[in-house]
Coordinates of C-alpha atoms in Angstrom, one line a residue:
Chain A
M1 CA -9.5 9.7 -1.1
A2 CA -6.5 7.6 -1.9
D3 CA -4.4 7.8 -5.0
T4 CA -2.0 5.0 -5.6
Q5 CA 1.3 5.1 -7.3
Q6 CA 2.6 2.1 -9.1
A7 CA 5.9 1.1 -7.7
Q8 CA 8.7 0.8 -10.3
L9 CA 12.1 -0.8 -10.4
K10 CA 14.7 1.8 -9.7
A11 CA 16.5 2.7 -12.9
G12 CA 20.2 3.7 -12.8
A13 CA 20.8 1.8 -9.6
I14 CA 24.0 0.1 -10.6
G15 CA 27.2 1.4 -12.3
F16 CA 30.0 -0.3 -14.2
F17 CA 31.9 -1.4 -11.1
D18 CA 28.9 -3.0 -9.5
A19 CA 27.9 -4.8 -12.7
L20 CA 31.5 -6.2 -12.8
V21 CA 31.3 -7.2 -9.2
I22 CA 27.9 -8.9 -9.6
G23 CA 29.2 -11.0 -12.4
L24 CA 32.1 -12.2 -10.3
A25 CA 30.1 -12.5 -7.1
A26 CA 27.5 -14.8 -8.6
T27 CA 30.1 -17.4 -9.6
S28 CA 32.0 -17.0 -6.4
P29 CA 35.4 -18.0 -8.0
A30 CA 37.3 -18.7 -4.8
Y31 CA 34.8 -21.1 -3.4
T32 CA 34.3 -22.7 -6.8
L33 CA 38.0 -23.3 -7.3
A34 CA 38.5 -24.6 -3.8
A35 CA 35.6 -27.0 -4.4
I36 CA 36.3 -28.2 -7.9
I37 CA 40.0 -27.9 -8.7
G38 CA 40.8 -31.0 -6.8
P39 CA 38.2 -33.2 -8.4
V40 CA 38.9 -31.7 -11.9
V41 CA 42.7 -32.5 -11.7
A42 CA 41.9 -35.9 -10.2
L43 CA 39.8 -36.6 -13.3
V44 CA 41.7 -35.0 -16.2
G45 CA 45.2 -34.3 -14.8
V46 CA 47.2 -31.8 -16.7
F47 CA 44.3 -31.0 -19.0
A48 CA 42.4 -29.2 -16.3
P49 CA 43.0 -25.7 -17.9
G50 CA 41.6 -26.9 -21.2
I51 CA 38.5 -28.4 -19.5
L52 CA 37.7 -25.2 -17.7
L53 CA 38.1 -23.2 -20.9
A54 CA 35.9 -25.6 -22.9
S55 CA 33.1 -25.6 -20.3
F56 CA 32.8 -21.9 -20.9
V57 CA 31.5 -22.3 -24.5
P58 CA 28.0 -23.7 -23.7
M59 CA 27.8 -21.2 -20.8
L60 CA 28.4 -18.3 -23.2
L61 CA 25.8 -19.5 -25.6
I62 CA 23.2 -20.0 -22.9
A63 CA 24.0 -16.6 -21.3
S64 CA 22.7 -15.0 -24.6
A65 CA 19.4 -16.7 -23.9
F66 CA 19.3 -15.3 -20.4
Y67 CA 20.1 -11.9 -21.7
Y68 CA 17.2 -11.8 -24.3
L69 CA 14.6 -13.4 -22.1
N70 CA 15.4 -11.0 -19.3
S71 CA 15.3 -8.0 -21.5
V72 CA 11.8 -8.7 -22.9
D73 CA 10.4 -10.2 -19.7
Q74 CA 11.1 -7.4 -17.2
D75 CA 10.4 -10.0 -14.6
C76 CA 13.9 -10.3 -13.3
G77 CA 12.5 -13.8 -13.4
T78 CA 14.3 -17.1 -13.8
T79 CA 13.9 -20.3 -15.7
F80 CA 10.6 -20.9 -14.0
S81 CA 8.9 -17.7 -15.3
W82 CA 10.4 -17.9 -18.8
V83 CA 10.0 -21.6 -19.5
T84 CA 6.4 -21.4 -18.3
R85 CA 5.7 -18.6 -20.7
A86 CA 7.5 -20.2 -23.6
M87 CA 6.7 -23.9 -23.2
G88 CA 3.8 -24.1 -20.8
P89 CA 3.3 -25.1 -17.2
W90 CA 4.7 -28.6 -17.2
A91 CA 8.1 -27.7 -18.5
G92 CA 8.1 -24.4 -16.5
W93 CA 7.2 -26.2 -13.2
F94 CA 10.1 -28.5 -13.8
G95 CA 12.5 -25.8 -14.5
G96 CA 11.5 -24.0 -11.3
W97 CA 12.0 -27.3 -9.4
A98 CA 15.4 -27.8 -10.9
I99 CA 16.6 -24.3 -10.2
T100 CA 15.3 -24.3 -6.6
M101 CA 16.9 -27.7 -5.9
T102 CA 20.3 -26.7 -7.3
G103 CA 20.2 -23.8 -4.8
V104 CA 19.1 -26.1 -2.0
L105 CA 21.8 -28.7 -2.8
V106 CA 24.7 -26.4 -3.0
I107 CA 24.1 -24.7 0.4
G108 CA 25.5 -27.6 2.4
S109 CA 28.7 -27.7 0.4
L110 CA 29.1 -23.9 0.6
A111 CA 28.6 -23.9 4.4
E112 CA 31.1 -26.8 4.8
V113 CA 33.8 -25.1 2.7
G114 CA 33.1 -21.8 4.5
V115 CA 33.5 -23.4 7.9
R116 CA 36.6 -25.5 7.0
Y117 CA 38.5 -22.6 5.4
T118 CA 37.6 -20.3 8.3
L119 CA 39.2 -22.7 10.7
L120 CA 42.2 -23.0 8.4
T121 CA 42.5 -19.2 8.1
V122 CA 42.8 -18.8 11.9
G123 CA 45.3 -21.7 12.1
L124 CA 43.0 -24.3 13.7
D125 CA 44.2 -27.0 11.3
G126 CA 43.4 -29.8 13.9
P127 CA 39.7 -29.0 14.3
A128 CA 39.4 -28.5 10.5
E129 CA 39.9 -32.2 10.1
N130 CA 37.2 -33.2 12.7
I131 CA 34.4 -34.1 10.4
W132 CA 31.7 -33.9 13.1
L133 CA 32.8 -30.5 14.3
I134 CA 32.7 -29.3 10.7
R135 CA 29.2 -30.7 10.2
I136 CA 27.8 -29.1 13.4
L137 CA 29.4 -25.7 12.5
A138 CA 28.2 -25.9 8.9
V139 CA 24.6 -26.5 10.1
L140 CA 24.9 -23.6 12.6
L141 CA 26.2 -21.5 9.7
I142 CA 23.2 -22.4 7.6
L143 CA 20.8 -21.6 10.4
V144 CA 22.4 -18.2 11.2
T145 CA 22.6 -17.2 7.5
T146 CA 18.9 -18.2 7.0
A147 CA 17.9 -16.1 10.0
I148 CA 19.8 -13.2 8.5
C149 CA 18.0 -13.7 5.1
V150 CA 14.6 -13.8 6.9
I151 CA 15.3 -10.7 8.9
G152 CA 16.5 -9.0 5.7
T153 CA 19.7 -7.6 7.1
E154 CA 21.7 -6.2 4.3
V155 CA 25.5 -6.5 4.3
S156 CA 27.1 -3.3 3.3
A157 CA 27.6 -3.3 -0.5
K158 CA 31.0 -1.7 -0.1
L159 CA 32.2 -4.6 2.1
Q160 CA 30.9 -7.1 -0.3
N161 CA 32.6 -5.5 -3.2
F162 CA 35.9 -5.3 -1.3
L163 CA 35.7 -9.0 -0.5
I164 CA 34.9 -10.0 -4.1
V165 CA 37.9 -8.0 -5.4
L166 CA 40.0 -9.5 -2.7
Q167 CA 38.9 -12.9 -3.8
V168 CA 40.0 -12.5 -7.3
V169 CA 43.2 -10.7 -6.4
S170 CA 44.3 -13.3 -3.9
L171 CA 43.6 -16.1 -6.4
L172 CA 45.7 -14.4 -9.0
I173 CA 48.5 -13.9 -6.4
F174 CA 48.3 -17.6 -5.6
A175 CA 48.6 -18.5 -9.2
G176 CA 51.4 -16.0 -9.8
V177 CA 53.4 -17.2 -6.7
A178 CA 53.0 -20.8 -7.6
L179 CA 54.0 -20.3 -11.3
Y180 CA 57.0 -18.2 -10.2
R181 CA 58.2 -20.9 -7.9
V182 CA 57.8 -23.5 -10.7
Y183 CA 60.1 -21.5 -13.0
A184 CA 62.4 -20.5 -10.2
R185 CA 62.7 -24.2 -9.3
T186 CA 61.8 -23.6 -5.7
S187 CA 58.6 -25.7 -5.7
T188 CA 58.4 -27.8 -2.6
L189 CA 56.9 -30.6 -4.8
D190 CA 57.9 -32.4 -8.0
A191 CA 56.9 -29.4 -10.3
I192 CA 56.6 -29.6 -14.0
D193 CA 56.8 -26.8 -16.6
P194 CA 53.4 -25.6 -17.9
S195 CA 52.7 -26.5 -21.5
L196 CA 50.2 -25.1 -24.0
S197 CA 49.0 -28.6 -24.7
W198 CA 47.3 -28.5 -21.3
L199 CA 44.7 -26.3 -23.0
N200 CA 43.5 -29.2 -25.1
P201 CA 40.2 -30.2 -23.5
F202 CA 40.1 -33.6 -25.3
G203 CA 43.5 -34.6 -23.9
A204 CA 42.0 -36.8 -21.2
G205 CA 39.2 -38.2 -23.3
G206 CA 36.4 -40.6 -22.4
A207 CA 34.5 -40.5 -19.1
A208 CA 37.1 -38.1 -17.6
L209 CA 36.3 -35.6 -20.3
T210 CA 32.6 -35.5 -19.6
G211 CA 33.1 -35.7 -15.9
G212 CA 35.5 -32.7 -16.1
L213 CA 33.2 -30.7 -18.4
L214 CA 30.3 -31.2 -16.0
L215 CA 32.3 -29.8 -13.1
G216 CA 33.3 -27.0 -15.5
V217 CA 29.6 -26.2 -16.0
F218 CA 29.3 -26.0 -12.2
A219 CA 32.3 -23.6 -12.2
F220 CA 30.6 -21.0 -14.4
W221 CA 27.2 -21.5 -12.9
G222 CA 25.7 -18.1 -12.0
W223 CA 27.8 -16.2 -14.5
E224 CA 24.7 -15.3 -16.5
S225 CA 23.6 -12.8 -13.8
A226 CA 26.2 -10.4 -15.2
V227 CA 24.4 -10.1 -18.5
N228 CA 21.0 -9.9 -16.8
L229 CA 21.3 -6.5 -15.3
T230 CA 21.0 -4.2 -18.2
E231 CA 17.8 -2.6 -17.2
E232 CA 18.9 -1.4 -13.8
T233 CA 22.4 -0.2 -14.7
T234 CA 23.3 3.4 -15.3
D235 CA 24.4 4.2 -18.8
S236 CA 22.5 1.1 -19.9
S237 CA 23.7 1.0 -23.5
Q238 CA 27.4 0.7 -22.7
A239 CA 28.4 0.0 -19.1
P240 CA 26.8 -3.4 -18.4
G241 CA 27.9 -5.0 -21.7
K242 CA 31.5 -4.0 -21.0
A243 CA 31.2 -5.0 -17.4
A244 CA 29.8 -8.4 -18.3
M245 CA 32.6 -8.9 -20.8
L246 CA 35.3 -7.8 -18.4
S247 CA 33.9 -10.0 -15.6
T248 CA 34.0 -12.9 -18.0
V249 CA 37.6 -12.3 -19.0
V250 CA 38.6 -11.9 -15.4
L251 CA 36.8 -15.1 -14.5
V252 CA 38.2 -17.2 -17.3
I253 CA 41.7 -15.9 -16.7
T254 CA 41.5 -16.6 -13.0
Y255 CA 40.2 -20.2 -13.5
V256 CA 42.7 -21.1 -16.2
A257 CA 45.6 -19.4 -14.3
V258 CA 44.8 -21.2 -11.1
A259 CA 44.4 -24.5 -13.0
F260 CA 47.8 -24.1 -14.6
A261 CA 49.4 -23.1 -11.3
V262 CA 48.0 -26.1 -9.4
V263 CA 49.0 -28.7 -12.0
A264 CA 52.4 -27.2 -12.6
Y265 CA 53.3 -26.7 -9.0
A266 CA 52.1 -30.1 -7.8
G267 CA 53.3 -32.1 -10.8
T268 CA 51.5 -35.1 -12.2
N269 CA 52.9 -37.6 -9.7
F270 CA 51.7 -35.8 -6.7
L271 CA 48.2 -35.4 -8.2
T272 CA 47.9 -39.1 -9.1
E273 CA 49.1 -40.1 -5.7
N274 CA 46.6 -37.8 -4.0
S275 CA 43.6 -38.2 -6.3
E276 CA 41.7 -39.7 -3.4
E277 CA 42.2 -36.6 -1.3
E278 CA 40.8 -34.2 -3.9
D279 CA 38.9 -32.1 -1.4
V280 CA 42.1 -31.0 0.3
I281 CA 44.3 -30.5 -2.7
F282 CA 43.5 -26.8 -3.0
Q283 CA 44.1 -25.9 0.6
F284 CA 47.3 -28.1 0.7
L285 CA 48.7 -26.4 -2.4
A286 CA 47.9 -22.9 -1.1
T287 CA 49.9 -23.7 2.1
E288 CA 52.7 -25.3 0.2
S289 CA 53.2 -22.4 -2.3
M290 CA 52.3 -19.4 -0.2
G291 CA 53.9 -20.5 3.0
G292 CA 53.1 -18.1 5.8
W293 CA 50.9 -16.0 3.5
D294 CA 48.5 -18.9 2.8
W295 CA 45.8 -17.3 5.0
I296 CA 45.1 -14.7 2.2
V297 CA 43.9 -17.5 -0.1
L298 CA 42.2 -19.4 2.7
F299 CA 40.5 -16.3 4.0
S300 CA 39.2 -15.4 0.5
V301 CA 37.8 -18.9 0.1
A302 CA 36.1 -18.7 3.5
T303 CA 34.5 -15.3 2.9
S304 CA 33.5 -16.3 -0.7
A305 CA 31.8 -19.5 0.5
I306 CA 30.0 -17.8 3.5
A307 CA 28.8 -14.9 1.3
S308 CA 27.5 -17.3 -1.3
T309 CA 25.6 -19.3 1.3
Q310 CA 23.4 -16.2 1.7
T311 CA 23.2 -15.2 -1.9
T312 CA 22.1 -18.7 -2.7
I313 CA 19.4 -19.0 -0.1
I314 CA 17.7 -15.8 -1.3
P315 CA 17.0 -16.7 -5.0
A316 CA 16.0 -20.3 -4.0
S317 CA 13.4 -18.9 -1.6
R318 CA 12.3 -16.3 -4.1
T319 CA 11.7 -19.0 -6.8
G320 CA 9.6 -20.8 -4.1
L321 CA 7.7 -17.5 -3.5
S322 CA 7.2 -17.0 -7.2
M323 CA 5.9 -20.5 -7.8
A324 CA 3.5 -20.2 -4.8
R325 CA 2.2 -16.9 -6.1
R326 CA 1.4 -18.5 -9.4
K327 CA -0.3 -21.4 -7.6
A328 CA 2.4 -23.8 -8.7
L329 CA 3.2 -24.6 -5.1
P330 CA 1.0 -24.4 -1.9
A331 CA 0.2 -20.9 -0.9
M332 CA 2.1 -21.1 2.4
F333 CA 5.4 -20.8 0.4
G334 CA 4.2 -17.3 -0.7
R335 CA 3.9 -16.0 2.8
I336 CA 5.7 -12.8 3.4
H337 CA 6.7 -11.9 7.0
P338 CA 4.8 -8.7 7.8
R339 CA 7.6 -7.1 9.7
F340 CA 10.7 -8.4 7.9
R341 CA 9.1 -8.3 4.5
T342 CA 10.8 -11.5 3.3
P343 CA 9.4 -14.8 2.3
D344 CA 10.0 -16.5 5.6
V345 CA 8.3 -19.8 5.2
S346 CA 9.9 -20.4 1.8
T347 CA 13.3 -19.4 3.2
W348 CA 13.1 -21.7 6.2
W349 CA 12.0 -24.6 4.0
V350 CA 15.0 -24.1 1.8
A351 CA 17.3 -24.1 4.8
G352 CA 15.6 -27.2 6.3
I353 CA 15.9 -29.2 3.1
A354 CA 19.5 -28.0 2.7
I355 CA 20.5 -29.2 6.2
V356 CA 18.8 -32.6 5.9
W357 CA 20.3 -33.1 2.5
Y358 CA 23.8 -32.0 3.6
L359 CA 23.8 -34.3 6.7
L360 CA 22.4 -37.3 4.8
L361 CA 24.8 -37.0 1.9
S362 CA 27.9 -36.4 4.0
I363 CA 27.1 -39.4 6.1
I364 CA 26.2 -42.0 3.4
S365 CA 28.5 -41.0 0.6
E366 CA 32.2 -41.9 0.5
N367 CA 32.9 -38.8 -1.5
A368 CA 30.1 -36.4 -0.6
L369 CA 31.7 -33.3 -2.2
F370 CA 32.3 -34.9 -5.6
D371 CA 29.0 -36.7 -5.7
S372 CA 26.9 -33.6 -4.8
L373 CA 28.8 -31.3 -7.1
T374 CA 28.4 -33.7 -10.0
A375 CA 24.7 -34.2 -9.3
L376 CA 24.3 -30.5 -9.1
A377 CA 26.1 -30.0 -12.4
L378 CA 23.6 -32.5 -14.0
L379 CA 20.7 -30.4 -12.8
I380 CA 22.4 -27.1 -13.8
A381 CA 23.0 -28.5 -17.3
F382 CA 19.4 -29.6 -17.4
Y383 CA 17.9 -26.2 -16.6
Y384 CA 20.3 -24.3 -18.7
A385 CA 19.5 -26.4 -21.7
L386 CA 15.8 -25.9 -20.9
T387 CA 16.3 -22.1 -20.8
G388 CA 18.2 -22.1 -24.1
I389 CA 15.4 -24.0 -25.9
A390 CA 12.8 -21.8 -24.2
C391 CA 14.5 -18.7 -25.6
A392 CA 14.4 -20.0 -29.2
V393 CA 10.8 -21.1 -28.7
Y394 CA 9.6 -17.9 -27.1
F395 CA 11.2 -15.8 -29.8
R396 CA 10.3 -18.1 -32.7
K397 CA 8.5 -15.5 -34.6
R398 CA 11.4 -13.1 -34.4
L399 CA 14.2 -15.4 -35.5
L400 CA 14.2 -14.6 -39.1
H401 CA 14.0 -10.9 -38.4
S402 CA 17.7 -10.3 -38.8
A403 CA 20.9 -12.3 -39.0
K404 CA 21.9 -11.1 -35.6
S405 CA 18.6 -12.2 -34.0
F406 CA 18.9 -15.5 -35.7
L407 CA 22.4 -16.2 -34.4
L408 CA 22.1 -14.7 -30.9
I409 CA 18.5 -15.7 -30.0
G410 CA 18.1 -18.8 -32.1
V411 CA 21.3 -20.7 -33.1
G412 CA 23.4 -19.7 -30.1
P413 CA 21.1 -20.8 -27.3
V414 CA 20.0 -23.9 -29.2
V415 CA 23.6 -25.0 -29.9
G416 CA 24.4 -24.3 -26.2
A417 CA 21.4 -26.4 -25.1
L418 CA 22.4 -29.2 -27.5
L419 CA 25.9 -29.2 -26.1
L420 CA 24.6 -29.5 -22.6
I421 CA 22.1 -32.2 -23.5
W422 CA 24.9 -34.1 -25.2
L423 CA 26.9 -33.7 -22.0
L424 CA 24.0 -34.9 -20.0
I425 CA 23.4 -38.0 -22.0
V426 CA 27.0 -39.0 -22.2
S427 CA 27.5 -38.4 -18.5
V428 CA 24.4 -40.3 -17.6
R429 CA 25.6 -43.2 -19.7
D430 CA 29.0 -43.1 -18.0
M431 CA 27.6 -42.8 -14.6
A432 CA 25.2 -45.7 -15.1
N433 CA 28.4 -47.8 -14.9
P434 CA 29.8 -47.2 -11.4
E435 CA 33.2 -48.5 -12.5
N436 CA 33.6 -45.2 -14.4
S437 CA 33.2 -43.0 -11.3
Y438 CA 36.7 -42.9 -9.9
T439 CA 35.6 -43.9 -6.4
G440 CA 33.9 -46.9 -7.9
Q441 CA 31.2 -46.6 -5.3
S442 CA 27.9 -48.0 -6.4
W443 CA 24.3 -47.2 -5.3
L444 CA 21.7 -49.6 -6.7
G445 CA 24.1 -50.5 -9.4
L446 CA 24.5 -46.9 -10.5
G447 CA 27.0 -44.1 -9.8
P448 CA 26.0 -42.0 -6.8
P449 CA 25.6 -38.7 -8.6
L450 CA 23.2 -40.2 -11.1
V451 CA 21.2 -41.7 -8.3
I452 CA 21.0 -38.3 -6.7
G453 CA 20.0 -36.7 -10.0
I454 CA 17.3 -39.2 -10.8
G455 CA 16.1 -39.1 -7.1
I456 CA 15.6 -35.3 -7.4
I457 CA 13.8 -35.6 -10.7
L458 CA 11.5 -38.3 -9.5
T459 CA 10.7 -36.4 -6.3
G460 CA 9.9 -33.4 -8.5
V461 CA 7.6 -35.5 -10.6
V462 CA 5.8 -36.8 -7.6
V463 CA 5.4 -33.3 -6.0
M464 CA 4.3 -31.9 -9.4
V465 CA 1.7 -34.6 -10.0
V466 CA 0.3 -34.4 -6.4
W467 CA 0.0 -30.7 -6.7
Y468 CA -1.6 -31.0 -10.2
F469 CA -4.4 -33.0 -8.6
R470 CA -4.7 -30.7 -5.7
D471 CA -4.9 -27.4 -7.5
R472 CA -4.9 -27.0 -11.3
S473 CA -4.9 -23.2 -11.5
F474 CA -1.2 -23.1 -12.5
W475 CA -1.8 -25.6 -15.3
E476 CA -4.3 -23.3 -16.9
E477 CA -1.5 -20.9 -17.9
R478 CA -0.9 -21.1 -21.6
P479 CA 2.4 -20.7 -23.4
S480 CA 2.8 -17.5 -25.5
T481 CA 5.3 -15.9 -27.7
V482 CA 7.2 -12.7 -27.2
D483 CA 5.5 -9.3 -27.5
E484 CA 6.7 -7.7 -30.8
D485 CA 7.4 -4.2 -29.4
L486 CA 9.4 -5.5 -26.5
A487 CA 11.4 -7.8 -28.7
Q488 CA 12.3 -5.0 -31.1
K489 CA 13.5 -2.9 -28.2
A490 CA 15.5 -5.8 -26.8
E491 CA 17.2 -6.6 -30.1
G492 CA 18.0 -2.9 -30.7
Q493 CA 19.6 -2.5 -27.3
R494 CA 22.5 -4.8 -28.1
S495 CA 23.6 -3.1 -31.2
Chain B
M1 CA 2.4 20.4 5.1
S2 CA 1.4 16.8 5.9
V3 CA 1.8 14.2 8.5
V4 CA 3.7 11.3 6.9
L5 CA 3.1 7.8 8.4
G6 CA 5.1 4.7 7.8
Y7 CA 2.4 2.0 7.8
D8 CA 2.7 -1.8 7.6
E9 CA 1.3 -4.6 9.6
S10 CA 4.0 -4.7 12.2
P11 CA 3.1 -4.4 15.8
G12 CA 2.6 -0.8 16.8
A13 CA 1.7 0.4 13.4
R14 CA -2.0 0.5 14.3
H15 CA -1.3 2.6 17.3
A16 CA 1.0 4.9 15.3
L17 CA -1.9 5.4 12.9
T18 CA -4.2 6.6 15.7
V19 CA -1.5 9.1 16.9
A20 CA -0.8 10.2 13.3
L21 CA -4.6 10.9 12.8
D22 CA -4.6 12.9 16.0
V23 CA -1.7 15.0 15.0
A24 CA -3.1 15.6 11.6
R25 CA -6.4 16.8 13.1
H26 CA -4.4 19.2 15.4
Y27 CA -2.5 20.6 12.4
A28 CA -5.6 20.5 10.2
T29 CA -3.7 18.7 7.5
N30 CA -3.8 15.4 5.7
V31 CA -2.1 12.1 6.3
V32 CA 0.3 10.5 3.8
L33 CA 0.5 6.7 4.2
V34 CA 3.8 5.2 3.0
Y35 CA 4.8 1.7 2.3
G36 CA 8.2 0.8 0.9
T37 CA 8.0 -2.1 -1.6
A38 CA 11.7 -2.8 -2.3
P39 CA 12.5 -6.3 -1.2
P40 CA 15.2 -6.5 1.4
N41 CA 18.5 -8.3 0.5
S42 CA 19.5 -7.4 -3.0
E43 CA 18.5 -4.9 -5.5
M44 CA 17.8 -7.3 -8.3
G45 CA 18.2 -10.9 -9.2
E46 CA 16.1 -13.9 -9.6
E47 CA 12.3 -13.5 -9.2
F48 CA 12.9 -10.0 -7.8
R49 CA 9.7 -8.9 -9.3
S50 CA 7.6 -11.6 -7.6
H51 CA 8.9 -10.6 -4.3
Q52 CA 8.2 -6.9 -5.0
E53 CA 4.6 -7.8 -6.2
A54 CA 4.1 -9.7 -3.0
L55 CA 5.2 -6.7 -1.0
E56 CA 3.0 -4.3 -3.0
Q57 CA 0.0 -6.5 -2.4
L58 CA 0.8 -6.7 1.3
G59 CA 1.3 -2.9 1.4
R60 CA -2.0 -2.3 -0.4
T61 CA -3.9 -4.5 2.1
A62 CA -2.2 -2.9 5.1
I63 CA -2.7 0.6 3.8
G64 CA -6.3 -0.1 2.7
K65 CA -7.2 -0.7 6.4
A66 CA -5.4 2.6 7.3
V67 CA -7.3 4.5 4.7
E68 CA -10.6 3.2 6.1
A69 CA -9.5 4.4 9.6
A70 CA -8.6 7.8 8.2
D71 CA -11.9 8.1 6.3
A72 CA -13.7 7.2 9.5
A73 CA -11.8 9.9 11.4
G74 CA -12.7 12.4 8.6
I75 CA -9.1 13.0 7.6
A76 CA -7.9 13.1 4.0
A77 CA -5.3 10.3 3.2
V78 CA -2.8 10.0 0.4
V79 CA -1.3 6.6 -0.4
E80 CA 2.3 6.3 -1.5
L81 CA 3.7 2.9 -2.4
V82 CA 7.4 3.5 -3.2
S83 CA 9.9 1.2 -4.6
A84 CA 12.5 1.7 -1.9
N85 CA 13.2 0.3 1.5
P86 CA 11.0 1.7 4.2
V87 CA 13.5 4.3 5.5
D88 CA 14.3 5.7 2.0
A89 CA 10.6 5.6 1.1
L90 CA 9.7 7.7 4.2
L91 CA 12.4 10.2 3.6
E92 CA 11.6 10.7 -0.1
V93 CA 7.8 11.0 0.5
A94 CA 8.4 13.4 3.5
D95 CA 10.4 15.7 1.2
R96 CA 7.9 15.5 -1.6
H97 CA 5.0 16.4 0.7
D98 CA 7.0 18.8 2.8
A99 CA 6.1 16.9 5.9
T100 CA 5.6 18.5 9.3
V101 CA 6.4 15.3 11.0
I102 CA 7.2 11.6 10.2
V103 CA 5.3 9.2 12.4
V104 CA 6.4 5.6 12.9
G105 CA 5.5 2.8 15.3
T106 CA 8.1 1.1 17.5
W107 CA 7.8 -2.1 19.3
G108 CA 10.2 -1.7 22.2
E109 CA 13.2 -3.3 20.6
S110 CA 16.4 -3.0 22.6
P111 CA 18.7 -0.2 21.2
L112 CA 21.5 -2.7 20.4
R113 CA 19.1 -5.1 18.6
G114 CA 17.7 -2.1 16.6
A115 CA 21.2 -1.0 15.7
I116 CA 22.3 -4.4 14.5
L117 CA 19.1 -5.4 12.7
G118 CA 18.7 -1.9 11.3
S119 CA 15.2 -1.1 12.6
T120 CA 13.3 1.5 10.6
P121 CA 12.8 4.0 13.5
H122 CA 16.4 3.7 14.5
K123 CA 17.7 4.6 11.0
L124 CA 15.0 7.2 10.5
L125 CA 16.1 9.1 13.7
H126 CA 19.6 9.4 12.4
L127 CA 18.9 10.2 8.8
S128 CA 15.8 12.4 8.8
K129 CA 16.1 16.2 8.7
R130 CA 12.5 16.5 9.8
P131 CA 11.0 15.8 13.2
V132 CA 10.3 12.1 13.7
L133 CA 7.7 10.9 16.1
C134 CA 8.2 7.3 17.5
V135 CA 5.0 5.8 18.8
P136 CA 5.6 2.8 21.1
A137 CA 3.2 -0.2 20.8
P138 CA 0.7 -0.5 23.6
D139 CA 1.5 -3.4 26.0

């Protein structure tokens, strides 16, 4: 006789501190700043702090959608699961494709930053400029990390938490030291005093504004995980909400402080002269302002990027697994390694595409970092907007239930989605004219990021249509609306 | 009093099953078949549930075969799918059933590799307060 027990998610697995750490870890602030602060100041100059602050607004509105979708659909799912449920298989499939591709595309950039900053941390500044060495090491890093993901080795949670706290602390120290030296007039560059007018996101205007906002969306990408954890956290009515809020405040303060510090310390002249070198601005300024202590900042960027390589591969491969299990992708992507218990086929595919993509882009693009991050931001804006709309559609019968539901489930996510769609349209229009991209490089008469974005979408359409004609089971799924009881519970929890 | 067996489709598990059934016969007790369904790498996050469902399915299939073998040997079998990693699942179930012994298969991994990759028998030997029987896979 066999009696089976249904396996359940562990309740009370995470506390306040962990929830705080998860919110910060998912955005990986040190890597993000190292990657985007150069391009952002190159685009908008002194208005970088304002751009970063403004990008947070749509993020906040969309996070509300993630929160409610997650709390009624105990799926710990993603855009793929939710959009399929709310808007049907075509939109859902596409959301899944976009979310997997964002994961795949960012891996190369993460690995490259991880490798470069590791070399800089240990003082190998010469090798850190050898682009082929960096490429080889980055590919090796992706392979090793993928193997670790497949084997399922878990890094000690305590070590991870320590590194994340270190990340934020060292960034704030960097900002503090740089600003102190600005006011003490000991800046090694042509420093300028910070001004509150830098918080004006519209200061730069035009194509620079939308380009900057897109990079800002990339900067907050992943932050929604902090609000997604309610079910598993201990003291679920209070702790996660506070932790999510605190991680947000910490994140925004860190970004804005570092943006202020970078612009003030370097001064506008330096930034204009070096706008072509945007990928090294951050490391250069860390060394200039921190002197012999620069390794603290470099080390935290290195660990942040390397850790994120792993935490990005896992969700991308899991979305692949999830799509395969619902017959939206060939069954082989759903294979689980019997001994390691991880989706090995899906994981290796993610790594393979990431490597090919990384090498291809870094060889053909004049400005691979900027192009890939901007293209990524287009995809992120797209799937966030899709999720925001899916939230309002899925909850459509509940919107008029209370003023709070109407605002947080309906208006908020939809406004967030509209802001992102506006950003998408304006950016696409700007990028359609290669003269607007500051490298002026043109592929097929269009800006490179737009070509990349369109390329990914077209590839997705081809894969989707081919699979539709091979196996239609997934397309028999029908959209539904939220279950009334679950919705009531979810809405109650937040009050 | 039970014999608790960690069963999956890894090499050696089949042989461990045979030994566990033998031991259960000697003690005149039942066998508890355990499979931990918690996905490795992270407690939560995107599409966590899909991964867990896939593991549950895998666990059911694997354990289904083990139950058949136990039935054929005339030994009562209890199935436990636990939402935890294999080691925690085994320890928890062993306590719940007051296990005489925990049986797991090993596949002749080098001690260093086991320590680095965190093999189940390796962790179990250090953490369990009950006797652990490691059954090597036949060549």
